[in-house]
Amino acid sequence: MRSKHYATKLRQLILEYLMQDASRTVTAKDIYEHLAAHDASISRTTIYRYLDKLVREGRLLKNSTDGGKTACYLYEHEPDCGHHLHLRCGQCGKVTHLDCQEAENFIQHVLQEHDFTLHCGSFILYGVCHACKMQQALSQG
Amino acid sequence: MRSKHYATKLRQLILEYLMQDASRTVTAKDIYEHLAAHDASISRTTIYRYLDKLVREGRLLKNSTDGGKTACYLYEHEPDCGHHLHLRCGQCGKVTHLDCQEAENFIQHVLQEHDFTLHCGSFILYGVCHACKMQQALSQG
DNA sequence: TTGCGTGCAAAGGTTTTGCATGGCA
DNA sequence: TGCCATGCAAAACCTTTGCACGCAA
């Protein structure tokens, strides 16, 4: 279902950056700064347009950081959009892929009992991970 | 833990509006327009500041509409922040409160097995409800 | 040559901030 | 009187759009 497209250097760079660490979500700004730091000048417009395209093709999950406002993206190595949930720690930014039975069951339950189809954008849940909780506890005495 | 505050007419109006229908999420714009329609002039600044306060106090869930960008809010009648999930239909805007055992189990599983504490902002999941799915199917022939 | 990709500049929209004033307790 | 609440205007941000040019196939 992928529309026709050309291989360009900029897109390759963006994609590499997105794929490089599937345990982080990325913002348009992150990409801009990353490319800038690597001497690749790029316009924000190009970034947004390419991200949009990837989202439409289902290769990227689009979501928002906890507060709202800024959109963030997560590369889906298995582009079966909507088959597993993710947990993202708001402090260290790490993303855990929930491929356990419980998550599976929950999604099925929502779909069957509540007759509700989850949107891809809701496949990232936010919170705080174990490591950050510990650190927080320590720093609070 | 509620900080000192004064009862003012504007805040009362905002709160009434938020409480009036716990099956919808509301944006700052909604509030602005609602009050304007009821001859209550208010500044957007005031709305944002009050919403922030309510979120900090845990009486409101802050989230983003599907795309991101605009924040939306949901009044929590039981301010035990983090005890049940909600499903929000992106088309009709209706919010279903998931107070079933499965949701409960899932949250517990995430907390215990993955050692991950969900953030209040993630207690709203987005998707499409039954009614809207049907309508969509019909309109597509 | 065709049609996608890109950049620039400008617009659009939401949210935040600084500062002065108004109002509750 | 002491804070908190409010409004205005401006700023800060993120994202989108229109248009012209560049470039892969």
Short mmCIF file of C-alpha atoms (C1' of nucleotides) in Angstrom, two decimals:
data_model
loop_
_atom_site.label_atom_id
_atom_site.label_comp_id
_atom_site.label_asym_id
_atom_site.label_seq_id
_atom_site.Cartn_x
_atom_site.Cartn_y
_atom_site.Cartn_z
CA MET A 1 0.00 0.00 0.00
CA ARG A 2 3.09 2.20 -0.06
CA SER A 3 2.71 5.04 -2.51
CA LYS A 4 5.41 5.68 -5.07
CA HIS A 5 8.45 7.36 -3.65
CA TYR A 6 12.02 8.27 -4.44
CA ALA A 7 15.05 7.40 -2.37
CA THR A 8 16.66 10.59 -1.20
CA LYS A 9 19.49 11.24 1.15
CA LEU A 10 17.45 13.24 3.63
CA ARG A 11 14.78 10.61 3.98
CA GLN A 12 17.38 7.95 4.47
CA LEU A 13 18.95 9.96 7.26
CA ILE A 14 15.62 10.52 8.97
CA LEU A 15 14.68 6.88 8.71
CA GLU A 16 18.01 5.72 10.07
CA TYR A 17 17.60 8.02 13.00
CA LEU A 18 14.10 6.75 13.69
CA MET A 19 15.11 3.13 13.42
CA GLN A 20 18.29 3.41 15.37
CA ASP A 21 16.63 3.14 18.74
CA ALA A 22 13.14 1.73 18.93
CA SER A 23 13.13 2.22 22.66
CA ARG A 24 12.80 5.99 22.38
CA THR A 25 10.16 8.23 20.99
CA VAL A 26 11.32 11.05 18.81
CA THR A 27 10.00 14.53 18.07
CA ALA A 28 10.30 16.57 14.93
CA LYS A 29 12.68 18.81 16.81
CA ASP A 30 14.88 15.86 17.77
CA ILE A 31 15.24 14.95 14.14
CA TYR A 32 15.98 18.50 13.13
CA GLU A 33 18.69 18.84 15.73
CA HIS A 34 20.14 15.44 15.05
CA LEU A 35 20.53 16.18 11.36
CA ALA A 36 21.82 19.65 12.02
CA ALA A 37 24.46 18.19 14.33
CA HIS A 38 25.53 15.95 11.50
CA ASP A 39 25.93 18.77 9.02
CA ALA A 40 22.84 17.86 7.08
CA SER A 41 20.81 20.99 6.57
CA ILE A 42 17.11 20.31 6.36
CA SER A 43 13.90 22.24 6.59
CA ARG A 44 11.36 21.48 9.26
CA THR A 45 8.72 21.32 6.56
CA THR A 46 10.44 18.35 5.01
CA ILE A 47 10.57 16.57 8.33
CA TYR A 48 6.90 17.04 9.03
CA ARG A 49 5.91 15.96 5.58
CA TYR A 50 7.99 12.83 5.71
CA LEU A 51 6.79 11.92 9.19
CA ASP A 52 3.23 12.33 8.03
CA LYS A 53 3.89 10.02 5.17
CA LEU A 54 5.40 7.36 7.40
CA VAL A 55 2.49 7.59 9.79
CA ARG A 56 0.03 7.21 6.93
CA GLU A 57 1.91 4.14 5.78
CA GLY A 58 1.72 2.69 9.27
CA ARG A 59 5.45 2.51 9.80
CA LEU A 60 5.39 5.08 12.57
CA LEU A 61 3.20 5.61 15.61
CA LYS A 62 2.26 9.21 16.25
CA ASN A 63 1.49 10.29 19.74
CA SER A 64 1.91 13.20 22.06
CA THR A 65 4.22 13.68 24.97
CA ASP A 66 2.53 13.52 28.32
CA GLY A 67 1.59 17.15 28.51
CA GLY A 68 0.20 17.40 25.02
CA LYS A 69 1.24 19.98 22.45
CA THR A 70 4.31 18.37 20.91
CA ALA A 71 3.84 15.24 18.84
CA CYS A 72 6.29 12.39 19.18
CA TYR A 73 6.87 9.39 16.99
CA LEU A 74 7.85 5.79 17.47
CA TYR A 75 9.19 3.55 14.76
CA GLU A 76 7.35 0.26 14.45
CA HIS A 77 9.66 -2.52 13.42
CA GLU A 78 6.71 -4.78 12.85
CA PRO A 79 4.32 -2.52 11.04
CA ASP A 80 1.23 -4.44 12.07
CA CYS A 81 -0.12 -1.20 13.40
CA GLY A 82 -2.18 -1.82 16.46
CA HIS A 83 -1.02 -5.14 17.73
CA HIS A 84 0.92 -4.27 20.76
CA LEU A 85 1.02 -1.64 23.43
CA HIS A 86 4.04 0.31 24.58
CA LEU A 87 4.97 1.83 27.90
CA ARG A 88 6.98 5.01 27.77
CA CYS A 89 8.77 6.39 30.79
CA GLY A 90 8.31 10.13 30.93
CA GLN A 91 11.59 10.61 32.72
CA CYS A 92 14.20 8.55 30.92
CA GLY A 93 12.21 8.31 27.71
CA LYS A 94 12.62 4.59 27.38
CA VAL A 95 9.91 2.63 25.64
CA THR A 96 8.98 -0.91 26.60
CA HIS A 97 7.19 -3.02 24.04
CA LEU A 98 4.39 -4.91 25.71
CA ASP A 99 4.20 -8.16 23.83
CA CYS A 100 2.80 -10.14 26.74
CA GLN A 101 -0.43 -12.08 26.93
CA GLU A 102 -2.08 -9.66 29.33
CA ALA A 103 -1.78 -6.75 26.94
CA GLU A 104 -3.10 -8.93 24.18
CA ASN A 105 -6.05 -9.95 26.32
CA PHE A 106 -6.81 -6.41 27.27
CA ILE A 107 -6.93 -5.17 23.71
CA GLN A 108 -9.14 -8.08 22.74
CA HIS A 109 -11.43 -7.39 25.66
CA VAL A 110 -11.80 -3.76 24.71
CA LEU A 111 -12.51 -4.74 21.14
CA GLN A 112 -14.97 -7.51 21.88
CA GLU A 113 -16.76 -6.54 25.05
CA HIS A 114 -16.73 -2.79 24.63
CA ASP A 115 -16.84 -2.91 20.87
CA PHE A 116 -14.17 -0.28 20.70
CA THR A 117 -11.31 -0.23 18.19
CA LEU A 118 -8.20 1.37 19.58
CA HIS A 119 -6.52 4.00 17.49
CA CYS A 120 -2.84 3.46 16.69
CA GLY A 121 -2.02 6.67 18.48
CA SER A 122 -3.15 5.14 21.74
CA PHE A 123 -0.69 2.35 21.64
CA ILE A 124 1.80 4.26 23.71
CA LEU A 125 1.01 4.59 27.40
CA TYR A 126 2.92 7.01 29.59
CA GLY A 127 4.23 6.65 33.07
CA VAL A 128 7.33 6.07 35.13
CA CYS A 129 9.56 3.03 34.93
CA HIS A 130 11.10 1.09 37.76
CA ALA A 131 14.57 2.61 37.52
CA CYS A 132 13.28 6.16 37.57
CA LYS A 133 10.94 5.42 40.45
CA MET A 134 13.87 4.15 42.49
CA GLN A 135 15.98 7.13 41.67
CA GLN A 136 13.13 9.44 42.56
CA ALA A 137 12.66 7.74 45.89
CA LEU A 138 16.34 8.01 46.67
CA SER A 139 16.62 11.67 45.80
CA GLN A 140 13.67 12.44 48.03
CA GLY A 141 15.52 11.03 50.96
CA MET B 1 -3.18 18.97 49.29
CA ARG B 2 -5.30 21.62 47.63
CA SER B 3 -3.58 24.98 47.82
CA LYS B 4 -5.42 28.00 49.13
CA HIS B 5 -7.86 29.43 46.69
CA TYR B 6 -10.70 31.88 46.43
CA ALA B 7 -14.15 31.15 45.11
CA THR B 8 -14.76 33.24 42.05
CA LYS B 9 -17.56 33.32 39.59
CA LEU B 10 -15.41 32.42 36.60
CA ARG B 11 -13.92 29.38 38.22
CA GLN B 12 -17.31 28.21 39.27
CA LEU B 13 -18.54 28.49 35.71
CA ILE B 14 -15.57 26.58 34.34
CA LEU B 15 -15.93 23.86 36.92
CA GLU B 16 -19.63 23.48 36.28
CA TYR B 17 -18.96 23.14 32.61
CA LEU B 18 -16.29 20.51 33.19
CA MET B 19 -18.46 18.53 35.56
CA GLN B 20 -21.60 18.74 33.55
CA ASP B 21 -20.75 15.86 31.24
CA ALA B 22 -18.07 13.43 32.29
CA SER B 23 -18.50 11.51 29.07
CA ARG B 24 -16.83 14.18 26.97
CA THR B 25 -13.37 15.61 26.95
CA VAL B 26 -13.11 19.35 26.78
CA THR B 27 -10.55 21.72 25.29
CA ALA B 28 -9.59 25.19 26.44
CA LYS B 29 -11.31 26.48 23.35
CA ASP B 30 -14.54 24.67 24.26
CA ILE B 31 -14.56 26.38 27.60
CA TYR B 32 -13.84 29.76 26.08
CA GLU B 33 -16.67 29.43 23.62
CA HIS B 34 -19.07 28.01 26.14
CA LEU B 35 -18.55 30.89 28.51
CA ALA B 36 -18.66 33.42 25.70
CA ALA B 37 -21.99 32.00 24.58
CA HIS B 38 -23.27 32.53 28.09
CA ASP B 39 -22.25 36.16 28.22
CA ALA B 40 -19.35 35.54 30.55
CA SER B 41 -16.33 37.28 29.17
CA ILE B 42 -13.13 35.56 30.08
CA SER B 43 -9.52 35.58 28.98
CA ARG B 44 -7.88 32.46 27.64
CA THR B 45 -5.05 33.00 30.06
CA THR B 46 -7.39 32.54 32.97
CA ILE B 47 -8.71 29.32 31.53
CA TYR B 48 -5.26 27.83 31.01
CA ARG B 49 -4.14 28.81 34.45
CA TYR B 50 -7.16 27.32 36.11
CA LEU B 51 -6.97 24.12 34.12
CA ASP B 52 -3.35 23.78 35.08
CA LYS B 53 -4.28 24.16 38.68
CA LEU B 54 -6.98 21.52 38.49
CA VAL B 55 -4.63 19.11 36.78
CA ARG B 56 -2.01 19.66 39.44
CA GLU B 57 -4.62 18.95 42.07
CA GLY B 58 -5.56 15.73 40.32
CA ARG B 59 -9.15 16.69 39.66
CA LEU B 60 -8.69 16.76 35.92
CA LEU B 61 -7.02 14.44 33.44
CA LYS B 62 -4.99 16.19 30.79
CA ASN B 63 -4.45 14.53 27.48
CA SER B 64 -4.25 15.30 23.82
CA THR B 65 -6.69 14.76 21.04
CA ASP B 66 -5.67 12.00 18.71
CA GLY B 67 -3.43 14.03 16.51
CA GLY B 68 -1.61 15.76 19.28
CA LYS B 69 -1.33 19.54 19.33
CA THR B 70 -4.44 20.51 21.25
CA ALA B 71 -4.74 19.42 24.85
CA CYS B 72 -8.04 18.14 26.14
CA TYR B 73 -9.27 17.61 29.64
CA LEU B 74 -11.53 15.20 31.44
CA TYR B 75 -13.09 15.79 34.82
CA GLU B 76 -12.52 12.99 37.29
CA HIS B 77 -15.49 12.57 39.56
CA GLU B 78 -13.55 10.22 41.74
CA PRO B 79 -10.22 11.93 42.04
CA ASP B 80 -8.36 8.76 42.85
CA CYS B 81 -6.12 9.59 39.94
CA GLY B 82 -5.08 6.45 38.19
CA HIS B 83 -7.69 3.90 39.01
CA HIS B 84 -9.58 3.48 35.85
CA LEU B 85 -9.08 3.73 32.14
CA HIS B 86 -11.27 5.54 29.67
CA LEU B 87 -12.01 4.97 26.03
CA ARG B 88 -12.63 8.04 23.95
CA CYS B 89 -14.21 7.87 20.52
CA GLY B 90 -12.39 10.23 18.21
CA GLN B 91 -15.47 10.75 16.11
CA CYS B 92 -18.37 11.38 18.44
CA GLY B 93 -16.19 12.39 21.35
CA LYS B 94 -17.93 10.13 23.83
CA VAL B 95 -15.91 8.78 26.71
CA THR B 96 -16.55 5.36 28.23
CA HIS B 97 -15.33 4.73 31.74
CA LEU B 98 -13.72 1.32 31.90
CA ASP B 99 -14.52 0.10 35.35
CA CYS B 100 -14.42 -3.57 34.44
CA GLN B 101 -12.22 -6.28 35.88
CA GLU B 102 -10.11 -6.64 32.76
CA ALA B 103 -8.95 -3.05 32.84
CA GLU B 104 -8.21 -3.42 36.51
CA ASN B 105 -6.18 -6.55 35.83
CA PHE B 106 -4.26 -4.93 33.05
CA ILE B 107 -3.22 -1.96 35.13
CA GLN B 108 -2.17 -4.26 37.92
CA HIS B 109 -0.22 -6.40 35.54
CA VAL B 110 1.65 -3.41 34.15
CA LEU B 111 2.38 -2.22 37.64
CA GLN B 112 3.49 -5.53 39.06
CA GLU B 113 5.07 -7.44 36.22
CA HIS B 114 6.54 -4.54 34.30
CA ASP B 115 7.09 -2.40 37.35
CA PHE B 116 5.67 0.55 35.53
CA THR B 117 3.38 3.18 37.06
CA LEU B 118 0.98 4.61 34.58
CA HIS B 119 0.72 8.38 34.38
CA CYS B 120 -2.73 9.90 34.81
CA GLY B 121 -2.52 11.36 31.33
CA SER B 122 -2.50 7.87 29.88
CA PHE B 123 -5.78 6.91 31.33
CA ILE B 124 -7.60 7.97 28.23
CA LEU B 125 -7.29 5.69 25.24
CA TYR B 126 -8.43 6.79 21.80
CA GLY B 127 -10.25 4.94 19.12
CA VAL B 128 -13.60 4.48 17.47
CA CYS B 129 -16.74 3.32 19.20
CA HIS B 130 -19.31 0.84 17.97
CA ALA B 131 -21.87 3.36 16.82
CA CYS B 132 -19.36 5.33 14.79
CA LYS B 133 -17.92 2.20 13.25
CA MET B 134 -21.38 1.20 12.07
CA GLN B 135 -22.07 4.61 10.65
CA GLN B 136 -18.74 4.61 8.89
CA ALA B 137 -19.41 1.22 7.38
CA LEU B 138 -22.80 2.36 6.14
CA SER B 139 -21.55 5.56 4.57
CA GLN B 140 -18.91 3.64 2.72
CA GLY B 141 -21.54 1.50 1.12
"C1'" DT C 1 9.69 14.23 -18.92
"C1'" DT C 2 6.88 13.20 -14.99
"C1'" DG C 3 5.76 13.70 -10.62
"C1'" DC C 4 7.62 13.41 -6.12
"C1'" DG C 5 10.81 15.94 -2.80
"C1'" DT C 6 12.49 20.23 -0.83
"C1'" DG C 7 13.00 24.94 0.99
"C1'" DC C 8 11.41 29.41 2.16
"C1'" DA C 9 8.40 32.42 3.96
"C1'" DA C 10 4.22 33.21 5.91
"C1'" DA C 11 0.15 31.89 8.22
"C1'" DG C 12 -2.50 29.36 11.75
"C1'" DG C 13 -3.34 27.76 16.09
"C1'" DT C 14 -2.40 26.69 20.96
"C1'" DT C 15 -0.18 27.79 25.17
"C1'" DT C 16 2.90 30.60 28.14
"C1'" DT C 17 4.80 34.83 30.27
"C1'" DG C 18 5.30 39.58 32.21
"C1'" DC C 19 3.15 43.15 34.20
"C1'" DA C 20 -0.43 45.83 36.14
"C1'" DT C 21 -5.00 45.72 38.04
"C1'" DG C 22 -8.98 43.70 40.42
"C1'" DG C 23 -11.13 41.08 44.05
"C1'" DC C 24 -11.82 37.49 47.88
"C1'" DA C 25 -11.10 36.56 52.72
"C1'" DT D 1 -4.09 44.05 54.23
"C1'" DG D 2 -2.27 39.94 51.99
"C1'" DC D 3 -2.64 36.98 48.51
"C1'" DC D 4 -4.73 35.07 44.88
"C1'" DA D 5 -7.23 35.79 40.36
"C1'" DT D 6 -7.64 38.17 36.04
"C1'" DG D 7 -6.80 40.56 31.66
"C1'" DC D 8 -4.07 42.33 28.01
"C1'" DA D 9 -0.61 42.13 24.92
"C1'" DA D 10 3.18 39.98 23.36
"C1'" DA D 11 6.01 36.13 22.90
"C1'" DA D 12 7.05 31.37 22.29
"C1'" DC D 13 6.14 27.13 20.07
"C1'" DC D 14 4.67 23.63 17.04
"C1'" DT D 15 2.68 22.63 12.69
"C1'" DT D 16 0.66 23.53 8.15
"C1'" DT D 17 0.22 25.74 3.57
"C1'" DG D 18 1.34 27.95 -0.95
"C1'" DC D 19 4.48 28.42 -4.33
"C1'" DA D 20 8.58 27.81 -6.99
"C1'" DC D 21 12.49 25.09 -7.81
"C1'" DG D 22 15.28 20.68 -7.52
"C1'" DC D 23 15.89 16.03 -8.40
"C1'" DA D 24 15.15 10.76 -8.84
"C1'" DA D 25 13.55 7.42 -12.10
#
